[in-house]
Amino acid sequence: MRRALFVSILGALAACGDDGGSSGQVDASTDGSTVDGSTIDAAIDAPAGAFTLTSPTITMGMPFPTVHICDGANTSPALNWTNPPTGTMSYAIVFTDNTNPLIHSIIYDIPATLTGLPANITKMYLPGNVNGAKQTRAYDNNTYGYLGPCPAPANAAHTYEFKLYAMNVATLPGTMMTITRPDARTIIEANDIAMVSLTATADR
């Protein structure tokens, strides 16, 4: 059922580094969207009309800031999105280590009225600062919500990916507080209508 949208954000970032500007790119500023009263701001450089995922602290292809990894505060980054497809009824985000395939965390049933998530989402099944959303247990199988990159020291950098799914349901079917991350991802991929991603690296 999914119509995956592959957004070339790497190309957009490369174009941003060109003093001559970029053809076909739109440089959008903040939209003033809020989550529980906190303004979500992001500068976006992407094709006009594209379903796009960005973060004010994470740059595509670049290293994670320490605050978002296990050696730091291990808090989730703020995320922002634009131009969801028609028919979007909710969102889900799956955060994965792509180098050593492992789903770190999932947040789903994010209301369709939101255009982003705040930083440092509460580590609870029902996070208090994203009303309506739900979270699976993280890769430690104990903590609800985000646990950041934590590759073995001295290993080569790992690549991590946030996948934002636009969903055709307001509430993910067949889920409960004990659902596993793989099962939640399977249900998400069976009910999404579009996907866009943001990747970054981390080593220790």
Short mmCIF file of C-alpha atoms in Angstrom, two decimals:
data_model
loop_
_atom_site.label_atom_id
_atom_site.label_comp_id
_atom_site.label_asym_id
_atom_site.label_seq_id
_atom_site.Cartn_x
_atom_site.Cartn_y
_atom_site.Cartn_z
CA MET A 1 0.00 0.00 0.00
CA ARG A 2 2.97 2.30 0.47
CA ARG A 3 4.05 4.93 -2.04
CA ALA A 4 7.64 5.61 -0.97
CA LEU A 5 8.96 9.07 -1.69
CA PHE A 6 12.71 9.28 -2.06
CA VAL A 7 13.82 12.81 -1.36
CA SER A 8 17.34 13.73 -2.42
CA ILE A 9 18.25 15.81 0.60
CA LEU A 10 21.94 15.07 0.08
CA GLY A 11 21.72 16.84 -3.25
CA ALA A 12 19.94 19.74 -1.63
CA LEU A 13 22.65 20.08 0.99
CA ALA A 14 25.35 20.00 -1.64
CA ALA A 15 23.55 22.73 -3.51
CA CYS A 16 23.34 24.81 -0.34
CA GLY A 17 27.12 24.82 -0.15
CA ASP A 18 27.35 26.42 -3.61
CA ASP A 19 27.66 30.18 -3.38
CA GLY A 20 25.89 30.41 -6.70
CA GLY A 21 22.63 29.05 -5.24
CA SER A 22 20.65 26.00 -6.30
CA SER A 23 18.32 25.53 -9.18
CA GLY A 24 14.84 24.28 -8.39
CA GLN A 25 15.34 24.52 -4.62
CA VAL A 26 13.18 26.49 -2.21
CA ASP A 27 14.72 27.96 0.93
CA ALA A 28 11.85 28.05 3.41
CA SER A 29 12.07 29.56 6.87
CA THR A 30 10.27 28.72 10.07
CA ASP A 31 6.58 28.03 9.98
CA GLY A 32 5.85 28.70 13.64
CA SER A 33 4.39 25.24 14.23
CA THR A 34 4.06 24.32 17.89
CA VAL A 35 3.85 21.22 20.04
CA ASP A 36 2.44 21.88 23.51
CA GLY A 37 3.35 25.55 23.22
CA SER A 38 6.95 25.06 22.06
CA THR A 39 7.79 26.59 18.70
CA ILE A 40 9.35 24.18 16.21
CA ASP A 41 11.69 26.07 13.89
CA ALA A 42 13.69 24.71 10.96
CA ALA A 43 15.31 26.06 7.84
CA ILE A 44 14.34 23.83 4.95
CA ASP A 45 16.12 23.55 1.62
CA ALA A 46 14.23 21.06 -0.54
CA PRO A 47 12.26 20.83 -3.77
CA ALA A 48 9.01 22.76 -3.60
CA GLY A 49 6.14 20.47 -2.70
CA ALA A 50 8.32 17.56 -1.56
CA PHE A 51 7.49 15.56 1.55
CA THR A 52 10.56 16.48 3.60
CA LEU A 53 12.07 15.56 6.98
CA THR A 54 14.64 17.83 8.65
CA SER A 55 16.08 18.58 12.07
CA PRO A 56 17.57 21.76 13.55
CA THR A 57 20.39 19.72 15.14
CA ILE A 58 21.00 16.87 12.67
CA THR A 59 22.36 17.42 9.16
CA MET A 60 21.94 14.75 6.49
CA GLY A 61 25.02 12.55 6.33
CA MET A 62 26.85 14.33 9.16
CA PRO A 63 27.67 13.10 12.71
CA PHE A 64 25.08 13.15 15.49
CA PRO A 65 25.59 15.83 18.14
CA THR A 66 26.71 14.30 21.44
CA VAL A 67 23.47 15.34 23.16
CA HIS A 68 21.58 12.74 21.09
CA ILE A 69 23.89 9.74 21.69
CA CYS A 70 24.51 7.40 24.63
CA ASP A 71 27.66 9.25 25.72
CA GLY A 72 25.65 12.44 26.09
CA ALA A 73 22.19 13.26 27.37
CA ASN A 74 20.70 10.64 25.02
CA THR A 75 17.74 12.88 24.24
CA SER A 76 15.72 12.70 21.04
CA PRO A 77 16.25 15.45 18.46
CA ALA A 78 13.60 17.86 17.32
CA LEU A 79 12.24 16.81 13.92
CA ASN A 80 10.22 18.82 11.40
CA TRP A 81 8.36 17.87 8.24
CA THR A 82 6.60 19.60 5.37
CA ASN A 83 4.18 18.77 2.56
CA PRO A 84 2.62 15.51 3.77
CA PRO A 85 0.56 13.70 1.13
CA THR A 86 -3.19 14.14 0.89
CA GLY A 87 -4.97 11.60 3.09
CA THR A 88 -2.41 11.60 5.89
CA MET A 89 -4.21 10.75 9.15
CA SER A 90 -1.21 10.31 11.46
CA TYR A 91 2.56 9.83 11.42
CA ALA A 92 5.05 7.27 12.68
CA ILE A 93 8.83 7.51 13.03
CA VAL A 94 11.13 4.49 13.06
CA PHE A 95 14.73 5.10 14.18
CA THR A 96 17.21 2.43 13.03
CA ASP A 97 20.92 1.62 13.03
CA ASN A 98 21.44 0.66 9.40
CA THR A 99 25.05 -0.50 9.79
CA ASN A 100 24.30 -3.15 12.39
CA PRO A 101 20.60 -3.55 11.59
CA LEU A 102 18.74 -2.72 14.77
CA ILE A 103 15.52 -0.79 15.39
CA HIS A 104 16.36 1.65 18.18
CA SER A 105 12.90 3.10 18.80
CA ILE A 106 9.48 3.83 17.29
CA ILE A 107 6.94 6.54 17.96
CA TYR A 108 3.54 6.26 16.28
CA ASP A 109 -0.01 7.66 16.32
CA ILE A 110 1.54 11.13 16.00
CA PRO A 111 -1.44 13.41 15.24
CA ALA A 112 -1.79 14.55 11.64
CA THR A 113 -2.14 18.14 12.86
CA LEU A 114 1.53 18.26 13.90
CA THR A 115 4.36 19.38 11.63
CA GLY A 116 7.15 18.20 13.88
CA LEU A 117 8.28 16.79 17.21
CA PRO A 118 10.01 18.63 20.04
CA ALA A 119 13.42 17.64 21.34
CA ASN A 120 13.67 15.37 24.38
CA ILE A 121 10.40 13.49 24.05
CA THR A 122 9.34 12.01 27.38
CA LYS A 123 10.51 8.40 27.73
CA MET A 124 7.05 6.98 28.37
CA TYR A 125 4.57 4.83 26.43
CA LEU A 126 2.29 7.88 26.29
CA PRO A 127 4.73 10.81 26.08
CA GLY A 128 3.39 13.83 27.89
CA ASN A 129 4.90 16.34 25.46
CA VAL A 130 3.39 14.77 22.30
CA ASN A 131 -0.26 14.26 23.17
CA GLY A 132 -1.84 11.28 21.41
CA ALA A 133 1.42 9.61 20.38
CA LYS A 134 2.63 6.23 21.62
CA GLN A 135 6.11 4.74 21.87
CA THR A 136 7.50 1.22 21.81
CA ARG A 137 10.20 0.03 24.15
CA ALA A 138 13.65 0.91 22.82
CA TYR A 139 16.43 -1.51 21.92
CA ASP A 140 17.19 -2.18 25.60
CA ASN A 141 13.68 -3.71 25.78
CA ASN A 142 13.02 -1.66 28.90
CA THR A 143 13.02 2.08 28.15
CA TYR A 144 10.03 3.52 26.31
CA GLY A 145 10.98 5.96 23.60
CA TYR A 146 14.26 7.16 22.15
CA LEU A 147 17.66 5.67 22.85
CA GLY A 148 20.31 7.17 20.62
CA PRO A 149 23.36 5.84 18.78
CA CYS A 150 25.74 3.77 20.90
CA PRO A 151 28.11 1.87 18.59
CA ALA A 152 30.99 -0.06 20.13
CA PRO A 153 33.99 2.20 20.78
CA ALA A 154 36.69 2.25 18.08
CA ASN A 155 34.34 0.73 15.50
CA ALA A 156 33.80 2.45 12.18
CA ALA A 157 31.03 5.01 12.18
CA HIS A 158 27.51 3.61 11.96
CA THR A 159 24.78 5.12 9.81
CA TYR A 160 21.46 5.83 11.52
CA GLU A 161 18.15 6.65 9.90
CA PHE A 162 14.94 8.33 10.95
CA LYS A 163 12.08 7.20 8.70
CA LEU A 164 8.95 9.33 8.81
CA TYR A 165 5.83 7.54 7.60
CA ALA A 166 2.61 9.29 6.61
CA MET A 167 -0.17 6.94 7.69
CA ASN A 168 -3.62 6.27 6.25
CA VAL A 169 -5.00 5.54 9.75
CA ALA A 170 -5.31 7.82 12.78
CA THR A 171 -4.53 4.97 15.19
CA LEU A 172 -2.25 2.09 14.28
CA PRO A 173 -4.33 -1.13 14.34
CA GLY A 174 -3.38 -4.14 16.41
CA THR A 175 -1.01 -2.34 18.74
CA MET A 176 -0.73 -2.29 22.51
CA MET A 177 1.73 -1.26 25.19
CA THR A 178 3.71 -4.51 24.85
CA ILE A 179 4.11 -4.52 21.06
CA THR A 180 7.64 -5.21 19.87
CA ARG A 181 9.52 -2.88 17.58
CA PRO A 182 9.63 -5.33 14.63
CA ASP A 183 5.89 -5.97 14.91
CA ALA A 184 5.13 -2.26 15.11
CA ARG A 185 7.26 -1.58 12.04
CA THR A 186 5.45 -4.32 10.09
CA ILE A 187 2.07 -2.75 10.88
CA ILE A 188 3.35 0.72 10.03
CA GLU A 189 4.63 -0.42 6.64
CA ALA A 190 1.27 -2.05 5.93
CA ASN A 191 -0.61 1.20 6.53
CA ASP A 192 1.60 4.00 5.26
CA ILE A 193 1.08 6.07 2.12
CA ALA A 194 4.46 7.81 1.93
CA MET A 195 7.87 7.77 3.60
CA VAL A 196 10.82 10.12 3.80
CA SER A 197 14.07 9.71 5.75
CA LEU A 198 16.93 11.56 7.41
CA THR A 199 20.28 9.83 8.00
CA ALA A 200 23.32 10.73 10.07
CA THR A 201 26.41 8.95 11.43
CA ALA A 202 27.83 8.24 14.88
CA ASP A 203 30.97 6.66 16.31
CA ARG A 204 32.61 6.62 19.71
#
